[in-house]
Short mmCIF file of C-alpha atoms and ligand atoms in Angstrom, two decimals:
data_model
loop_
_atom_site.label_atom_id
_atom_site.label_comp_id
_atom_site.label_asym_id
_atom_site.label_seq_id
_atom_site.Cartn_x
_atom_site.Cartn_y
_atom_site.Cartn_z
CA MET A 1 -118.28 135.69 159.00
CA SER A 2 -117.60 137.77 154.56
CA GLU A 3 -120.07 140.23 152.78
CA THR A 4 -120.48 138.21 150.84
CA SER A 5 -121.57 135.31 152.57
CA GLY A 6 -124.80 133.81 151.66
CA THR A 7 -125.03 135.05 147.90
CA ASN A 8 -123.43 133.86 144.87
CA THR A 9 -120.51 134.89 143.66
CA GLY A 10 -119.04 131.55 142.11
CA SER A 11 -120.63 128.59 139.86
CA PRO A 12 -121.41 125.64 140.58
CA ARG A 13 -118.51 122.77 140.21
CA LEU A 14 -119.60 120.25 137.22
CA ARG A 15 -118.03 117.96 135.71
CA ALA A 16 -114.42 118.30 134.02
CA GLU A 17 -115.69 115.71 131.71
CA LEU A 18 -118.54 117.92 130.23
CA ASP A 19 -115.33 120.67 129.27
CA GLY A 20 -114.74 119.97 125.21
CA VAL A 21 -117.86 117.87 124.67
CA PRO A 22 -118.69 118.42 121.03
CA THR A 23 -122.11 119.55 120.08
CA TYR A 24 -124.48 117.43 117.97
CA LYS A 25 -125.37 119.57 115.16
CA PRO A 26 -128.97 118.95 114.24
CA GLY A 27 -129.39 118.74 110.22
CA LYS A 28 -130.22 122.15 109.07
CA PRO A 29 -134.32 123.03 108.17
CA ALA A 30 -134.30 124.30 104.67
CA ALA A 31 -134.72 128.39 105.42
CA ALA A 32 -138.45 129.11 105.80
CA GLY A 33 -140.00 131.54 102.58
CA GLY A 34 -135.95 131.36 101.29
CA PRO A 35 -134.59 128.97 97.99
CA VAL A 36 -134.54 126.08 100.10
CA ALA A 37 -137.72 123.68 100.12
CA PHE A 38 -136.17 120.72 100.77
CA LYS A 39 -134.50 119.31 104.22
CA LEU A 40 -132.33 116.01 102.90
CA SER A 41 -129.95 116.32 106.68
CA SER A 42 -131.67 114.53 108.93
CA ASN A 43 -132.64 111.45 107.39
CA GLU A 44 -135.86 111.80 108.59
CA ASN A 45 -138.99 110.05 105.86
CA PRO A 46 -140.47 112.44 103.93
CA TYR A 47 -143.81 110.07 104.15
CA PRO A 48 -146.47 111.18 106.99
CA PRO A 49 -147.09 109.12 109.80
CA LEU A 50 -148.52 106.00 108.91
CA PRO A 51 -151.82 104.99 108.82
CA GLY A 52 -153.18 104.80 111.91
CA VAL A 53 -150.91 106.57 113.74
CA LEU A 54 -153.01 109.78 113.53
CA GLU A 55 -156.56 108.71 115.10
CA SER A 56 -153.82 106.94 118.21
CA VAL A 57 -152.35 109.58 118.85
CA VAL A 58 -155.96 112.22 118.55
CA ALA A 59 -157.29 109.76 120.76
CA GLY A 60 -155.10 109.87 123.57
CA ALA A 61 -154.84 113.51 123.50
CA ASP A 62 -157.17 114.16 126.49
CA THR A 63 -155.18 112.24 128.79
CA PHE A 64 -151.85 114.75 128.82
CA ASN A 65 -152.23 115.33 132.65
CA ARG A 66 -151.50 111.11 133.18
CA TYR A 67 -148.02 110.60 133.46
CA PRO A 68 -147.31 108.29 130.36
CA ASP A 69 -147.45 104.17 131.18
CA MET A 70 -143.87 103.74 132.57
CA ALA A 71 -142.97 99.75 132.15
CA CYS A 72 -143.98 100.42 128.11
CA THR A 73 -146.51 97.63 128.85
CA GLY A 74 -148.80 98.13 125.26
CA LEU A 75 -145.54 98.73 123.38
CA MET A 76 -143.74 96.24 125.02
CA GLU A 77 -145.59 93.13 123.96
CA GLU A 78 -145.71 94.39 120.25
CA LEU A 79 -142.47 94.57 120.07
CA ALA A 80 -141.88 90.87 121.68
CA GLU A 81 -144.77 89.41 119.50
CA ARG A 82 -143.04 91.05 116.13
CA PHE A 83 -139.71 90.30 117.41
CA GLY A 84 -139.49 87.13 118.21
CA VAL A 85 -137.81 87.77 121.83
CA PRO A 86 -139.03 87.77 126.13
CA VAL A 87 -140.60 91.03 127.01
CA SER A 88 -137.11 91.03 129.91
CA HIS A 89 -135.10 91.39 126.78
CA LEU A 90 -136.64 94.67 125.28
CA ALA A 91 -135.75 98.12 126.59
CA THR A 92 -137.14 101.29 125.68
CA GLY A 93 -136.04 105.20 126.13
CA THR A 94 -135.93 108.13 124.01
CA GLY A 95 -134.66 107.50 120.34
CA SER A 96 -132.01 104.87 119.99
CA VAL A 97 -130.01 107.41 121.02
CA GLY A 98 -131.52 107.64 124.96
CA VAL A 99 -131.34 103.99 124.54
CA ALA A 100 -127.45 104.37 123.64
CA GLN A 101 -127.25 106.75 127.13
CA SER A 102 -128.20 104.58 128.72
CA LEU A 103 -125.81 101.36 128.02
CA LEU A 104 -122.78 103.71 128.45
CA GLN A 105 -124.25 104.69 131.87
CA ALA A 106 -124.67 100.95 132.65
CA THR A 107 -121.29 99.89 131.21
CA SER A 108 -118.46 102.67 131.85
CA GLY A 109 -117.02 105.48 133.37
CA PRO A 110 -113.65 107.13 134.15
CA GLY A 111 -110.94 104.98 132.66
CA ASP A 112 -113.00 102.75 130.73
CA GLU A 113 -112.45 102.10 126.44
CA VAL A 114 -115.94 102.97 124.24
CA ILE A 115 -114.78 101.66 120.42
CA TYR A 116 -116.17 102.71 117.67
CA ALA A 117 -115.50 103.22 114.19
CA TRP A 118 -115.19 106.57 112.21
CA ARG A 119 -116.63 108.54 111.52
CA SER A 120 -119.55 107.34 112.54
CA PHE A 121 -123.17 108.65 113.92
CA GLU A 122 -122.00 112.14 115.67
CA ALA A 123 -123.55 111.44 119.33
CA TYR A 124 -121.00 108.41 119.74
CA PRO A 125 -118.63 110.86 121.01
CA ILE A 126 -120.48 112.78 122.68
CA ILE A 127 -122.70 110.47 124.64
CA THR A 128 -119.73 108.57 125.33
CA GLN A 129 -117.58 111.84 126.76
CA ILE A 130 -120.52 112.60 128.96
CA SER A 131 -119.60 109.53 130.33
CA GLY A 132 -116.43 109.90 131.44
CA ALA A 133 -115.50 107.78 129.38
CA THR A 134 -112.98 107.44 126.43
CA SER A 135 -113.49 107.75 123.23
CA VAL A 136 -111.29 105.21 121.30
CA GLN A 137 -112.11 105.69 117.20
CA VAL A 138 -111.02 103.21 114.50
CA PRO A 139 -111.62 104.59 111.14
CA LEU A 140 -112.86 103.71 107.70
CA THR A 141 -111.01 101.24 105.01
CA ASP A 142 -110.89 103.13 102.31
CA GLY A 143 -113.72 101.87 100.81
CA GLU A 144 -115.58 103.58 103.62
CA VAL A 145 -116.65 99.88 105.33
CA HIS A 146 -116.14 99.16 109.57
CA ASP A 147 -112.47 98.16 109.53
CA LEU A 148 -113.92 95.41 111.66
CA ASP A 149 -110.30 93.54 112.53
CA ALA A 150 -109.13 97.37 113.11
CA MET A 151 -111.73 97.43 116.09
CA ALA A 152 -110.60 94.10 117.30
CA GLU A 153 -107.04 95.38 117.77
CA ALA A 154 -107.79 98.26 119.15
CA ILE A 155 -109.69 96.11 122.76
CA THR A 156 -107.40 96.07 125.81
CA ASP A 157 -108.59 95.26 129.28
CA ARG A 158 -110.44 98.28 129.55
CA THR A 159 -113.01 98.18 126.71
CA ARG A 160 -115.91 98.51 128.60
CA LEU A 161 -118.67 98.65 124.97
CA ILE A 162 -118.40 98.85 121.39
CA PHE A 163 -120.33 100.17 119.29
CA VAL A 164 -120.58 98.53 115.09
CA CYS A 165 -123.18 101.30 113.58
CA ASN A 166 -124.57 98.69 110.75
CA PRO A 167 -125.70 99.57 108.23
CA ASN A 168 -123.37 102.93 109.13
CA ASN A 169 -124.46 106.93 109.52
CA PRO A 170 -122.50 108.74 108.01
CA THR A 171 -121.24 106.37 104.80
CA GLY A 172 -124.03 103.95 104.47
CA THR A 173 -122.45 101.16 103.90
CA ALA A 174 -122.89 97.76 106.16
CA VAL A 175 -121.02 94.93 107.10
CA ARG A 176 -121.99 92.09 106.18
CA ARG A 177 -122.53 88.45 108.79
CA ALA A 178 -119.98 86.75 108.47
CA GLU A 179 -117.20 89.78 109.54
CA LEU A 180 -119.27 90.82 111.60
CA GLU A 181 -119.49 87.19 113.11
CA ARG A 182 -115.92 86.38 112.88
CA PHE A 183 -115.23 89.81 115.09
CA LEU A 184 -118.42 88.97 117.44
CA ASP A 185 -116.11 85.73 118.13
CA ARG A 186 -112.81 87.86 118.68
CA VAL A 187 -114.13 90.41 121.48
CA PRO A 188 -114.56 89.79 125.61
CA SER A 189 -118.09 87.98 126.35
CA ASP A 190 -117.31 90.58 129.35
CA VAL A 191 -117.64 93.34 127.08
CA LEU A 192 -120.74 95.24 125.44
CA VAL A 193 -121.61 95.23 121.67
CA VAL A 194 -124.68 97.92 120.22
CA LEU A 195 -125.59 96.79 117.09
CA ASP A 196 -127.17 100.27 115.89
CA GLU A 197 -129.73 98.63 113.04
CA ALA A 198 -131.75 102.62 113.44
CA TYR A 199 -131.91 102.11 109.12
CA LYS A 200 -131.94 98.00 109.63
CA GLU A 201 -135.47 98.63 107.61
CA PHE A 202 -133.50 99.75 104.40
CA VAL A 203 -130.88 97.57 104.20
CA ARG A 204 -131.46 95.41 100.86
CA ASP A 205 -127.89 92.94 100.49
CA PRO A 206 -129.41 89.58 101.54
CA GLU A 207 -125.61 88.73 103.46
CA ILE A 208 -126.25 92.09 106.27
CA PRO A 209 -126.95 90.20 109.26
CA ASP A 210 -130.01 91.10 111.71
CA GLY A 211 -128.29 92.20 114.75
CA ILE A 212 -131.69 90.02 116.48
CA GLU A 213 -130.65 86.53 115.39
CA LEU A 214 -127.02 87.57 116.54
CA TYR A 215 -127.80 88.67 120.14
CA ARG A 216 -129.87 85.39 120.26
CA ASP A 217 -127.02 83.11 121.68
CA ARG A 218 -124.86 86.15 122.33
CA PRO A 219 -125.26 87.55 125.45
CA ASN A 220 -122.23 90.17 125.10
CA VAL A 221 -124.58 91.59 122.48
CA ALA A 222 -127.42 94.92 122.23
CA VAL A 223 -129.42 95.85 119.50
CA LEU A 224 -130.46 99.81 119.19
CA ARG A 225 -133.78 99.54 116.69
CA THR A 226 -135.35 102.87 116.04
CA PHE A 227 -139.15 104.30 115.12
CA SER A 228 -137.63 107.74 114.37
CA LYS A 229 -136.36 106.65 110.35
CA ALA A 230 -137.76 103.49 108.15
CA TYR A 231 -141.42 104.25 111.14
CA GLY A 232 -141.50 108.19 110.18
CA LEU A 233 -141.45 109.51 113.84
CA ALA A 234 -138.10 111.12 114.56
CA GLY A 235 -140.45 114.28 116.22
CA LEU A 236 -142.12 111.19 118.77
CA ARG A 237 -138.62 110.09 120.28
CA VAL A 238 -139.14 106.16 120.77
CA GLY A 239 -136.63 103.60 120.18
CA PHE A 240 -135.51 100.37 121.89
CA ALA A 241 -132.71 97.95 122.46
CA VAL A 242 -133.23 93.73 122.67
CA ALA A 243 -130.16 92.77 125.05
CA HIS A 244 -130.15 90.51 127.27
CA GLU A 245 -130.88 90.28 131.08
CA PRO A 246 -128.60 91.88 132.90
CA VAL A 247 -127.74 94.43 130.35
CA ALA A 248 -131.45 94.69 129.76
CA ALA A 249 -132.51 94.79 132.94
CA ALA A 250 -130.02 97.90 133.26
CA LEU A 251 -130.90 100.07 130.22
CA ARG A 252 -134.42 99.60 132.88
CA LYS A 253 -132.48 100.88 136.02
CA THR A 254 -130.81 103.70 133.97
CA ALA A 255 -133.62 105.45 131.95
CA VAL A 256 -135.23 108.61 132.07
CA PRO A 257 -138.59 107.37 134.36
CA PHE A 258 -141.36 108.45 131.83
CA GLY A 259 -139.28 108.91 129.15
CA VAL A 260 -141.53 107.43 126.31
CA SER A 261 -144.90 109.80 126.75
CA GLN A 262 -147.63 107.61 125.88
CA LEU A 263 -148.82 109.80 122.46
CA ALA A 264 -144.65 108.29 121.13
CA GLN A 265 -145.81 104.50 122.52
CA ASP A 266 -149.12 104.64 121.44
CA ALA A 267 -148.09 105.96 117.84
CA ALA A 268 -145.32 103.62 117.56
CA VAL A 269 -147.81 100.78 118.36
CA ALA A 270 -150.10 101.91 115.32
CA SER A 271 -147.12 101.64 113.55
CA LEU A 272 -146.32 98.23 113.97
CA ARG A 273 -149.76 97.27 113.49
CA ALA A 274 -149.20 99.07 109.74
CA GLU A 275 -146.67 97.03 108.11
CA ASP A 276 -147.68 96.84 104.69
CA GLU A 277 -148.00 100.04 104.50
CA LEU A 278 -144.85 100.38 106.42
CA LEU A 279 -142.96 98.42 103.48
CA GLY A 280 -144.08 99.99 100.88
CA ARG A 281 -142.86 102.86 101.91
CA VAL A 282 -138.99 101.55 102.36
CA GLY A 283 -139.83 99.90 99.50
CA SER A 284 -140.25 103.65 97.47
CA LEU A 285 -137.13 105.12 99.53
CA VAL A 286 -135.29 102.37 98.47
CA GLY A 287 -135.72 102.47 94.89
CA GLU A 288 -135.53 106.28 95.01
CA ARG A 289 -131.88 105.44 97.06
CA GLU A 290 -131.43 102.97 93.58
CA ARG A 291 -132.16 105.36 91.21
CA VAL A 292 -130.83 108.13 92.47
CA ARG A 293 -127.07 106.50 93.59
CA ALA A 294 -127.26 105.41 89.67
CA ALA A 295 -127.46 108.80 89.10
CA LEU A 296 -124.79 110.11 90.69
CA VAL A 297 -122.08 107.14 89.51
CA GLY A 298 -123.83 107.96 85.79
CA GLN A 299 -122.28 111.58 86.36
CA GLY A 300 -118.81 109.89 87.50
CA TRP A 301 -118.77 110.47 90.97
CA THR A 302 -118.08 107.96 93.39
CA VAL A 303 -120.69 106.69 95.94
CA PRO A 304 -120.57 104.00 98.65
CA ASP A 305 -122.72 100.91 98.19
CA THR A 306 -125.74 102.31 100.80
CA GLN A 307 -127.55 100.52 103.07
CA ALA A 308 -130.01 103.07 104.40
CA ASN A 309 -131.99 106.13 103.69
CA PHE A 310 -129.03 108.78 102.43
CA VAL A 311 -126.86 108.32 100.43
CA TRP A 312 -122.49 109.77 100.98
CA LEU A 313 -120.15 112.26 98.11
CA ARG A 314 -117.18 112.18 100.18
CA LEU A 315 -115.84 116.03 98.33
CA GLY A 316 -112.94 117.04 101.43
CA GLU A 317 -112.19 120.51 100.62
CA ARG A 318 -115.67 121.26 98.78
CA THR A 319 -117.65 119.67 100.78
CA ALA A 320 -118.72 123.39 102.15
CA ASP A 321 -118.45 124.36 97.99
CA PHE A 322 -121.11 121.66 97.57
CA ALA A 323 -123.32 121.97 100.00
CA ALA A 324 -124.22 126.09 99.85
CA ALA A 325 -124.26 124.22 96.17
CA CYS A 326 -127.23 121.89 96.49
CA GLU A 327 -128.60 125.30 98.49
CA ARG A 328 -128.71 127.25 95.79
CA HIS A 329 -130.73 124.82 93.69
CA GLY A 330 -133.44 124.17 96.40
CA VAL A 331 -131.93 121.30 99.11
CA VAL A 332 -130.34 121.49 102.55
CA VAL A 333 -128.02 118.25 102.62
CA ARG A 334 -125.57 117.73 106.11
CA PRO A 335 -121.88 118.09 105.45
CA PHE A 336 -119.46 116.83 107.71
CA ALA A 337 -116.53 120.40 107.25
CA GLY A 338 -113.62 119.19 105.51
CA GLU A 339 -114.51 116.06 105.02
CA GLY A 340 -118.00 114.86 102.64
CA VAL A 341 -121.91 115.30 102.52
CA ARG A 342 -125.03 112.92 104.35
CA VAL A 343 -127.40 113.75 101.38
CA THR A 344 -130.58 111.46 102.87
CA ILE A 345 -133.27 109.83 100.17
CA GLY A 346 -136.13 111.87 100.53
CA GLU A 347 -140.09 112.75 97.68
CA GLY A 348 -138.80 111.73 93.72
CA GLU A 349 -138.88 115.96 94.67
CA ALA A 350 -135.51 116.53 96.07
CA ASN A 351 -134.22 113.74 94.83
CA ASP A 352 -134.28 115.30 91.61
CA LEU A 353 -133.08 118.94 92.35
CA PHE A 354 -129.99 117.87 94.28
CA LEU A 355 -129.57 115.14 91.42
CA GLN A 356 -128.75 118.24 89.58
CA ALA A 357 -127.37 120.45 92.44
CA ALA A 358 -124.56 117.16 91.62
CA GLU A 359 -124.60 118.12 87.90
CA ALA A 360 -123.32 121.27 87.67
CA PHE A 361 -121.20 120.93 90.52
CA ARG A 362 -119.33 118.01 89.13
CA LYS A 363 -119.03 120.00 85.76
CA GLU A 364 -117.68 123.02 86.88
CA LEU A 365 -114.71 120.52 88.82
C1 LIG B 1 -127.22 105.40 113.50
C2 LIG B 1 -127.83 106.00 114.48
N1 LIG B 1 -128.43 105.82 115.12
C3 LIG B 1 -129.41 106.36 116.42
C4 LIG B 1 -130.25 108.02 116.01
C5 LIG B 1 -130.97 108.33 116.90
O1 LIG B 1 -132.29 108.46 115.92
P1 LIG B 1 -133.82 108.87 117.15
O2 LIG B 1 -132.50 108.60 118.34
O3 LIG B 1 -134.56 109.44 116.40
O4 LIG B 1 -133.99 106.55 117.88
C6 LIG B 1 -130.19 107.77 114.63
C7 LIG B 1 -130.64 109.73 113.78
O5 LIG B 1 -129.75 109.53 113.22
C8 LIG B 1 -128.67 107.71 113.62
O6 LIG B 1 -127.87 107.79 112.98
#
């Protein structure tokens, strides 16, 4: 035995797939005490929790010594009723990103391929790489929309999962019913298509389909929804999938046990019951989105049609300068280096500050 036997001299062997996993960059917070007053960098909802949410959370606060209901029974029943789907077709998780990770765990591993548009939600490359599968990124069209024909052509016999982010983060663009159905018809039945509808509630174009309608007669379609955006519960981490068996059952198997806190479950139920207020708030945010987009177009910017709670400006090399200019005006936005800036629709005052920054920047070009 060597002298070092029993002592820990090396590092544990970690999976090679983790090498080079890009780190998730959270939206920068507004600096405390600094000139920046508003955070428009994470597609959060500027409104406080919906009526009834705080009350339900406070009422449950004396049970933190207990584990939550692992089956999320109350929430599942509420969701089943609200969306007209069986409870057995539902699975919850720690945010929809948690459910997305479970979907990968359930379908994909080393040697498999996962297709998604790029640029799209930045968690896709991270969770794909962690699963061990290979990302196949299909560039957006010149109009910043999913290129569904190119995505269909990218399918091979190794493809296990395809993300369609509708509307797309960060561009806000969405694919319409006819083209999405045509695409789904081209996908082999053993490949899972995940319609990520994190921003569904903000959609106003009637031609953009509701994924839950598309999933009904398509066993290889799963829909992801979240309470983080329109419902304003980003901090509580609760999202869900609607999918046929055996996909939903696989999700329940791969989910982190007790991942969704009782607080989050109760808050989600209370939020679902406050639908009138929710619709009013979403309506106001959509109104602000249209105002902001029209003002930007009026200033001379090219802004893709957005169906989400954010706008996208493709700024290329000027991205970092633009983000810095926004900060000087009191708003922190989300730059994607060398590509563009995503700006969340916030409270009216924040949106005005952003528009002032955009106008001043434009004049200096
Ligand atoms: C397209 C998309 N999907 C999923 C998520 C994840 O949201 P959450 O995990 O908070 O439900 C986000 C968040 O930014 C998103 O933009």
